[in-house]
Short mmCIF file of C-alpha atoms in Angstrom, two decimals:
data_model
loop_
_atom_site.label_atom_id
_atom_site.label_comp_id
_atom_site.label_asym_id
_atom_site.label_seq_id
_atom_site.Cartn_x
_atom_site.Cartn_y
_atom_site.Cartn_z
CA LEU A 1 92.95 190.44 74.89
CA GLY A 2 93.25 191.06 71.11
CA ALA A 3 96.95 192.03 71.24
CA PRO A 4 99.32 190.24 68.82
CA GLY A 5 100.99 187.11 70.14
CA LEU A 6 98.41 186.23 72.83
CA LEU A 7 97.31 182.95 71.26
CA PRO A 8 99.11 179.72 72.29
CA ALA A 9 101.71 178.23 70.01
CA GLY A 10 99.49 175.22 69.38
CA GLY A 11 96.70 177.42 67.97
CA SER A 12 94.32 176.90 70.93
CA GLY A 13 92.55 180.01 72.21
CA PRO A 14 91.35 180.93 75.65
CA TRP A 15 87.85 179.58 74.99
CA PRO A 16 87.08 175.88 74.53
CA PRO A 17 85.67 175.00 71.11
CA ALA A 18 81.91 175.41 70.96
CA GLU A 19 79.91 172.32 70.07
CA GLY A 20 77.85 172.37 66.89
CA LEU A 21 80.11 174.79 65.00
CA ARG A 22 81.82 173.43 61.95
CA GLY A 23 85.55 173.72 61.34
CA GLY A 24 86.41 174.22 65.00
CA GLN A 25 84.99 177.74 65.04
CA ARG A 26 84.82 179.39 68.44
CA GLN A 27 81.98 181.48 69.72
CA PRO A 28 82.88 184.37 72.06
CA ARG A 29 81.16 184.24 75.41
CA GLY A 30 80.35 186.71 78.14
CA LEU A 31 82.78 188.64 80.28
CA GLY A 32 82.25 186.27 83.22
CA HIS A 33 83.72 183.38 81.28
CA VAL A 34 86.76 185.46 80.37
CA LEU A 35 87.37 186.41 83.99
CA GLY A 36 86.90 182.80 85.04
CA CYS A 37 89.72 181.72 82.76
CA CYS A 38 92.11 184.55 83.56
CA GLY A 39 94.50 184.95 86.37
CA LEU A 40 93.86 187.42 89.17
CA LEU A 41 95.84 190.65 89.02
CA GLU A 42 97.63 191.31 92.30
CA LEU A 43 99.33 194.58 93.10
CA ASP A 44 102.97 194.25 94.06
CA PRO A 45 103.74 196.86 96.69
CA ARG A 46 107.45 197.47 96.46
CA PRO A 47 109.18 199.90 98.76
CA GLY A 48 110.74 202.78 96.93
CA GLY A 49 109.03 201.80 93.71
CA SER A 50 107.30 204.06 91.29
CA SER A 51 103.78 205.28 91.80
CA GLY A 52 102.52 203.02 88.99
CA ALA A 53 100.91 199.71 89.79
CA HIS A 54 103.01 196.56 89.27
CA GLY A 55 101.08 193.38 89.05
CA THR A 56 101.30 189.76 88.17
CA LEU A 57 98.58 187.55 86.81
CA VAL A 58 98.03 184.46 88.93
CA GLY A 59 96.25 181.63 87.12
CA PHE A 60 93.66 179.47 88.85
CA SER A 61 91.18 176.83 87.79
CA PRO A 62 87.44 177.22 88.29
CA GLN A 63 87.57 174.59 91.09
CA GLN A 64 90.15 176.18 93.36
CA ARG A 65 92.14 179.37 93.88
CA PRO A 66 95.84 178.85 94.76
CA ALA A 67 97.06 181.08 97.51
CA LYS A 68 100.58 181.19 96.21
CA ARG A 69 101.54 183.49 93.36
CA SER A 70 102.40 181.68 90.14
CA LYS A 71 106.10 181.62 89.42
CA CYS A 72 105.64 182.36 85.73
CA ARG A 73 103.82 185.43 84.63
CA GLN A 74 100.96 184.84 82.22
CA LEU A 75 97.94 186.73 80.94
CA PHE A 76 95.47 183.87 81.01
CA ARG A 77 95.37 180.10 80.74
CA SER A 78 92.50 178.06 79.30
CA PRO A 79 91.08 175.48 81.74
CA SER A 80 91.26 172.91 78.95
CA MET A 81 95.02 173.37 78.56
CA PRO A 82 97.56 171.49 80.67
CA SER A 83 99.28 173.56 83.29
CA SER A 84 102.63 172.83 81.71
CA VAL A 85 101.73 175.00 78.72
CA ILE A 86 102.95 178.46 79.66
CA ARG A 87 102.92 181.35 77.26
CA PRO A 88 105.24 184.34 77.29
CA ILE A 89 103.81 187.81 77.83
CA LEU A 90 103.14 189.88 74.72
CA LYS A 91 105.04 187.60 72.40
CA ARG A 92 105.37 189.17 68.97
CA LEU A 93 104.21 187.34 65.90
CA GLU A 94 106.97 186.35 63.52
CA ARG A 95 106.63 188.53 60.43
CA PRO A 96 107.69 187.24 57.02
CA HIS A 97 110.91 188.72 55.70
CA ASP A 98 110.14 187.96 52.08
CA ARG A 99 109.27 191.27 50.42
CA ASP A 100 108.01 189.55 47.28
CA THR A 101 104.99 187.99 48.94
CA PRO A 102 101.64 188.77 47.24
CA VAL A 103 100.40 190.76 50.18
CA LYS A 104 103.09 192.79 51.89
CA THR A 105 102.94 193.24 55.62
CA LYS A 106 102.60 196.71 57.01
CA ARG A 107 105.83 198.51 57.71
CA ARG A 108 105.75 200.14 61.12
CA ARG A 109 107.69 203.22 61.98
CA SER A 110 110.93 202.53 63.79
CA VAL A 111 111.63 203.73 67.30
CA ALA A 112 113.74 206.58 65.99
CA GLY A 113 110.79 207.80 63.92
CA THR A 114 112.16 206.80 60.52
CA PRO A 115 109.23 206.63 58.09
CA GLY A 116 108.37 203.21 56.72
CA GLU A 117 108.85 202.10 53.20
CA VAL A 118 106.62 204.11 50.85
CA ALA A 119 104.56 202.06 48.40
CA GLU A 120 105.42 202.63 44.75
CA PRO A 121 102.76 204.65 42.88
CA LYS A 122 100.59 202.62 40.52
CA ALA A 123 100.67 203.35 36.84
CA ARG A 124 97.67 205.34 35.63
CA LEU A 125 95.65 203.68 32.90
CA MET A 126 94.45 205.86 30.04
CA ARG A 127 91.39 205.01 27.96
CA SER A 128 92.01 204.34 24.29
CA ARG A 129 90.73 207.03 21.94
CA SER A 130 90.01 204.66 19.04
CA PHE A 131 88.12 201.41 18.74
CA CYS A 132 88.88 198.75 16.14
CA GLN A 133 86.18 196.35 15.01
CA GLU A 134 87.68 193.39 16.88
CA GLU A 135 87.70 195.33 20.16
CA ILE A 136 84.07 196.38 19.70
CA GLU A 137 83.00 192.79 18.96
CA ASN A 138 84.82 191.53 22.06
CA MET A 139 83.20 194.27 24.13
CA LEU A 140 79.74 193.26 22.93
CA ALA A 141 80.43 189.55 23.44
CA ASN A 142 81.56 190.06 27.03
CA ASP A 143 79.11 192.80 27.91
CA HIS A 144 76.93 192.31 30.98
CA ARG A 145 75.28 195.71 31.05
CA GLU A 146 71.55 196.35 30.70
CA LEU A 147 69.84 195.53 27.43
CA ILE A 148 68.39 198.15 25.10
CA GLY A 149 64.70 199.06 25.19
CA ASP A 150 63.42 196.03 23.26
CA PHE A 151 65.74 193.63 25.15
CA SER A 152 67.24 192.33 21.91
CA LYS A 153 70.89 193.20 22.59
CA ALA A 154 73.21 195.16 24.86
CA TYR A 155 73.96 198.87 24.48
CA LEU A 156 76.66 199.46 21.90
CA LEU A 157 78.24 202.64 23.25
CA GLN A 158 80.09 202.80 26.52
CA THR A 159 78.00 204.79 29.01
CA VAL A 160 78.89 206.99 31.97
CA GLU A 161 77.01 208.08 35.07
CA GLY A 162 74.72 211.08 34.67
CA LYS A 163 72.16 213.17 36.49
CA HIS A 164 69.20 210.90 35.71
CA GLN A 165 69.65 207.25 36.63
CA ASP A 166 67.00 206.00 34.19
CA LEU A 167 68.84 207.39 31.14
CA LYS A 168 72.01 206.30 29.36
CA TYR A 169 74.72 208.99 29.10
CA ILE A 170 77.75 209.02 26.82
CA SER A 171 80.84 211.20 27.10
CA PRO A 172 81.89 213.81 24.50
CA GLU A 173 84.78 211.50 23.58
CA MET A 174 82.35 208.70 22.75
CA MET A 175 80.29 211.13 20.67
CA VAL A 176 83.38 211.95 18.60
CA ALA A 177 84.05 208.23 18.13
CA VAL A 178 80.57 207.88 16.63
CA LEU A 179 80.97 210.98 14.44
CA SER A 180 84.31 209.78 13.10
CA GLY A 181 82.82 206.46 11.97
CA GLN A 182 84.50 204.10 14.42
CA PHE A 183 81.16 202.28 14.91
CA SER A 184 80.04 202.41 11.27
CA SER A 185 80.08 198.62 10.95
CA PHE A 186 77.44 198.42 13.71
CA ILE A 187 75.44 201.64 13.24
CA GLU A 188 73.45 202.36 10.09
CA SER A 189 71.99 205.67 11.23
CA CYS A 190 72.81 207.99 14.13
CA VAL A 191 70.41 210.86 14.80
CA ILE A 192 71.75 213.70 16.97
CA VAL A 193 68.84 215.73 18.35
CA ASP A 194 69.75 219.25 19.50
CA CYS A 195 66.97 220.28 21.89
CA ARG A 196 68.13 223.88 22.32
CA TYR A 197 66.21 226.88 21.08
CA PRO A 198 66.79 227.93 17.44
CA TYR A 199 68.95 230.97 18.27
CA GLU A 200 71.24 228.73 20.35
CA TYR A 201 71.48 226.18 17.55
CA GLU A 202 72.30 228.84 14.96
CA GLY A 203 75.09 230.17 17.17
CA GLY A 204 76.94 226.84 17.00
CA HIS A 205 76.02 223.14 16.98
CA ILE A 206 77.48 219.67 16.46
CA LYS A 207 77.89 218.77 12.79
CA GLY A 208 74.97 216.73 11.52
CA ALA A 209 72.68 217.52 14.47
CA VAL A 210 69.02 218.38 13.81
CA ASN A 211 67.34 221.14 15.81
CA LEU A 212 64.13 219.83 17.41
CA PRO A 213 63.34 222.11 20.36
CA MET A 214 59.64 221.23 20.69
CA GLU A 215 58.02 217.91 21.46
CA GLN A 216 55.82 218.21 18.39
CA ASP A 217 58.97 218.65 16.28
CA VAL A 218 60.50 215.44 17.65
CA GLU A 219 57.27 213.52 17.22
CA GLU A 220 56.96 214.70 13.62
CA PHE A 221 60.59 213.93 12.74
CA LEU A 222 61.06 210.57 14.48
CA LEU A 223 57.68 208.93 15.01
CA LYS A 224 55.51 209.94 12.05
CA LYS A 225 57.85 208.10 9.69
CA PRO A 226 60.20 205.98 11.83
CA ILE A 227 63.73 205.41 10.57
CA VAL A 228 64.13 201.73 9.70
CA PRO A 229 67.59 200.25 8.98
CA PHE A 230 68.03 198.50 5.61
CA ASP A 231 70.41 196.04 7.24
CA ALA A 232 68.60 194.26 10.06
CA THR A 233 71.90 193.49 11.78
CA LYS A 234 72.74 197.19 12.17
CA ARG A 235 71.35 199.75 14.59
CA VAL A 236 69.60 203.10 14.58
CA ILE A 237 70.64 205.14 17.61
CA VAL A 238 69.41 208.54 18.79
CA ILE A 239 71.51 210.93 20.91
CA PHE A 240 69.83 213.87 22.66
CA HIS A 241 71.46 216.95 24.11
CA CYS A 242 70.76 220.55 25.06
CA GLU A 243 73.04 223.21 26.52
CA PHE A 244 73.97 221.24 29.66
CA SER A 245 71.91 218.06 29.06
CA SER A 246 70.26 218.75 32.37
CA GLU A 247 66.58 219.38 31.57
CA ARG A 248 65.54 219.77 27.93
CA GLY A 249 67.60 216.91 26.49
CA PRO A 250 66.61 214.30 29.11
CA ARG A 251 62.96 215.41 28.96
CA MET A 252 62.88 214.96 25.18
CA CYS A 253 64.54 211.56 25.47
CA ARG A 254 61.83 210.38 27.87
CA PHE A 255 59.12 211.82 25.61
CA VAL A 256 60.32 209.80 22.62
CA ARG A 257 60.47 206.59 24.64
CA GLU A 258 56.97 207.21 26.05
CA LYS A 259 55.45 207.83 22.61
CA ASP A 260 57.39 204.94 21.10
CA ARG A 261 55.97 202.57 23.72
CA ALA A 262 52.45 203.83 23.10
CA CYS A 263 52.52 203.11 19.36
CA ASN A 264 54.18 199.68 19.58
CA GLU A 265 53.33 196.36 21.13
CA TYR A 266 55.60 195.73 24.12
CA PRO A 267 58.54 195.27 24.03
CA HIS A 268 58.99 196.31 20.38
CA LEU A 269 60.25 199.85 19.71
CA HIS A 270 61.20 201.96 16.72
CA TYR A 271 64.15 203.43 18.64
CA PRO A 272 65.25 201.01 21.37
CA GLU A 273 68.69 202.59 21.78
CA LEU A 274 68.58 206.17 23.14
CA TYR A 275 71.46 208.15 24.65
CA VAL A 276 72.02 211.57 26.23
CA LEU A 277 75.26 213.50 25.71
CA LYS A 278 76.63 214.20 29.17
CA GLY A 279 77.44 217.87 29.76
CA GLY A 280 75.62 218.92 26.59
CA TYR A 281 77.00 221.32 24.02
CA ARG A 282 78.61 223.39 26.77
CA GLU A 283 81.03 220.57 27.61
CA PHE A 284 81.44 219.27 24.06
CA PHE A 285 82.36 222.53 22.32
CA PRO A 286 85.60 223.47 24.19
CA GLN A 287 87.08 220.00 23.59
CA TYR A 288 86.00 219.33 20.00
CA GLN A 289 85.45 222.62 18.17
CA ALA A 290 86.41 220.98 14.87
CA HIS A 291 83.21 218.92 15.07
CA CYS A 292 81.03 222.03 15.47
CA GLU A 293 79.59 224.46 12.93
CA PRO A 294 79.87 227.34 13.17
CA GLN A 295 82.69 226.96 15.65
CA ASP A 296 81.04 229.04 18.33
CA TYR A 297 78.89 228.71 21.43
CA ARG A 298 75.83 230.85 22.17
CA PRO A 299 74.37 230.33 25.68
CA MET A 300 70.64 230.33 26.31
CA HIS A 301 70.83 233.43 28.53
CA HIS A 302 72.70 235.56 25.99
CA ALA A 303 72.24 239.29 26.53
CA ASP A 304 71.40 239.89 22.86
CA PHE A 305 68.68 237.24 22.68
CA LYS A 306 66.46 237.93 25.68
CA GLU A 307 63.40 238.49 23.49
CA ASP A 308 64.03 235.24 21.61
CA LEU A 309 64.26 233.39 24.90
CA ARG A 310 60.95 234.86 26.07
CA LYS A 311 59.16 233.85 22.87
CA CYS A 312 60.58 230.32 22.90
CA ARG A 313 59.56 229.75 26.50
CA LEU A 314 56.06 231.07 25.84
CA LYS A 315 55.71 228.76 22.84
CA SER A 316 56.96 225.82 24.87
CA ARG A 317 54.46 226.46 27.69
CA THR A 318 51.63 226.88 25.19
CA TRP A 319 52.46 223.56 23.56
CA ALA A 320 52.66 221.85 26.95
CA GLY A 321 49.21 223.19 27.87
CA GLU A 322 47.68 222.04 24.59
CA ARG A 323 49.23 218.62 25.02
CA SER A 324 47.75 218.29 28.51
CA ARG A 325 44.29 219.20 27.20
CA ARG A 326 44.55 216.72 24.34
CA GLU A 327 45.56 213.94 26.71
CA LEU A 328 42.66 214.81 29.02
CA TYR A 329 40.14 214.73 26.14
CA SER A 330 41.57 211.42 24.98
CA ARG A 331 41.12 209.88 28.42
CA LEU A 332 37.53 211.14 28.65
CA ASN A 333 36.68 209.67 25.24
CA ASN A 334 38.12 206.30 26.23
CA CYS A 335 36.03 206.12 29.42
#
């Protein structure tokens, strides 16, 4: 029943308009109503014909069934329509021939199998690698993303999706934009926290990054004497990363936010704008070696530093245990 060209020329469908629906909307009914409006299919036994069934649809009203076959073939006729309105079988819809219409109609394959007209490929848009001050101001003015931790303004840097949905990730390209000073009119201080172990950091790191592998190191560096901007209109941002920015970097970012919340009255924060470098140093180094010193990459599981890895992990677990005990004692004292 849903084939093209089955609706009457006047726009009336096989079902009468339902009462109570605005705009002349029609409500589909059960199968019995459809059969009551349709003609009866009669088989036409023809001598010498093919084995397939030939049939005509004979229309009838709900009051009576005509015994004679209708002269004109039709699929169905609405009881509300006059009998003089007869529709052709499988009439095709007229398709627009204007190719410049906003929405082009589908091109079907021809009978001979000639492929239809192939759509022209769309031009690929490339992201700009530099940001002028006017573009940044427009981006901030029209930004509808989430606000930073103290809800005072929107995030300055363009973020990307990462492993942890509660954190804000930036791409290596955005990191280079910050390092090259493209956001200097908005950022007073940018702290890059390298959360890798010391032997990894010494093997190669981003220029200007500080190595803070332990939570006590981060707390001492950032929270004991918080960095306060001299210009209140500018920002202090902190970017965390480790080798892959999968575990150590995100964990340290959450630790700073947790401690920052604890020592401030909500929603005020010392560092409301925190980011994580997506892909970590492993993804940053091959693309931007000029921004690294020394220009090398030493993985955590390096064959020559197995003993260093063991010591660093032991120290990290020891610190985590001491922290848990201190928090437990603090809770007991507050009870």
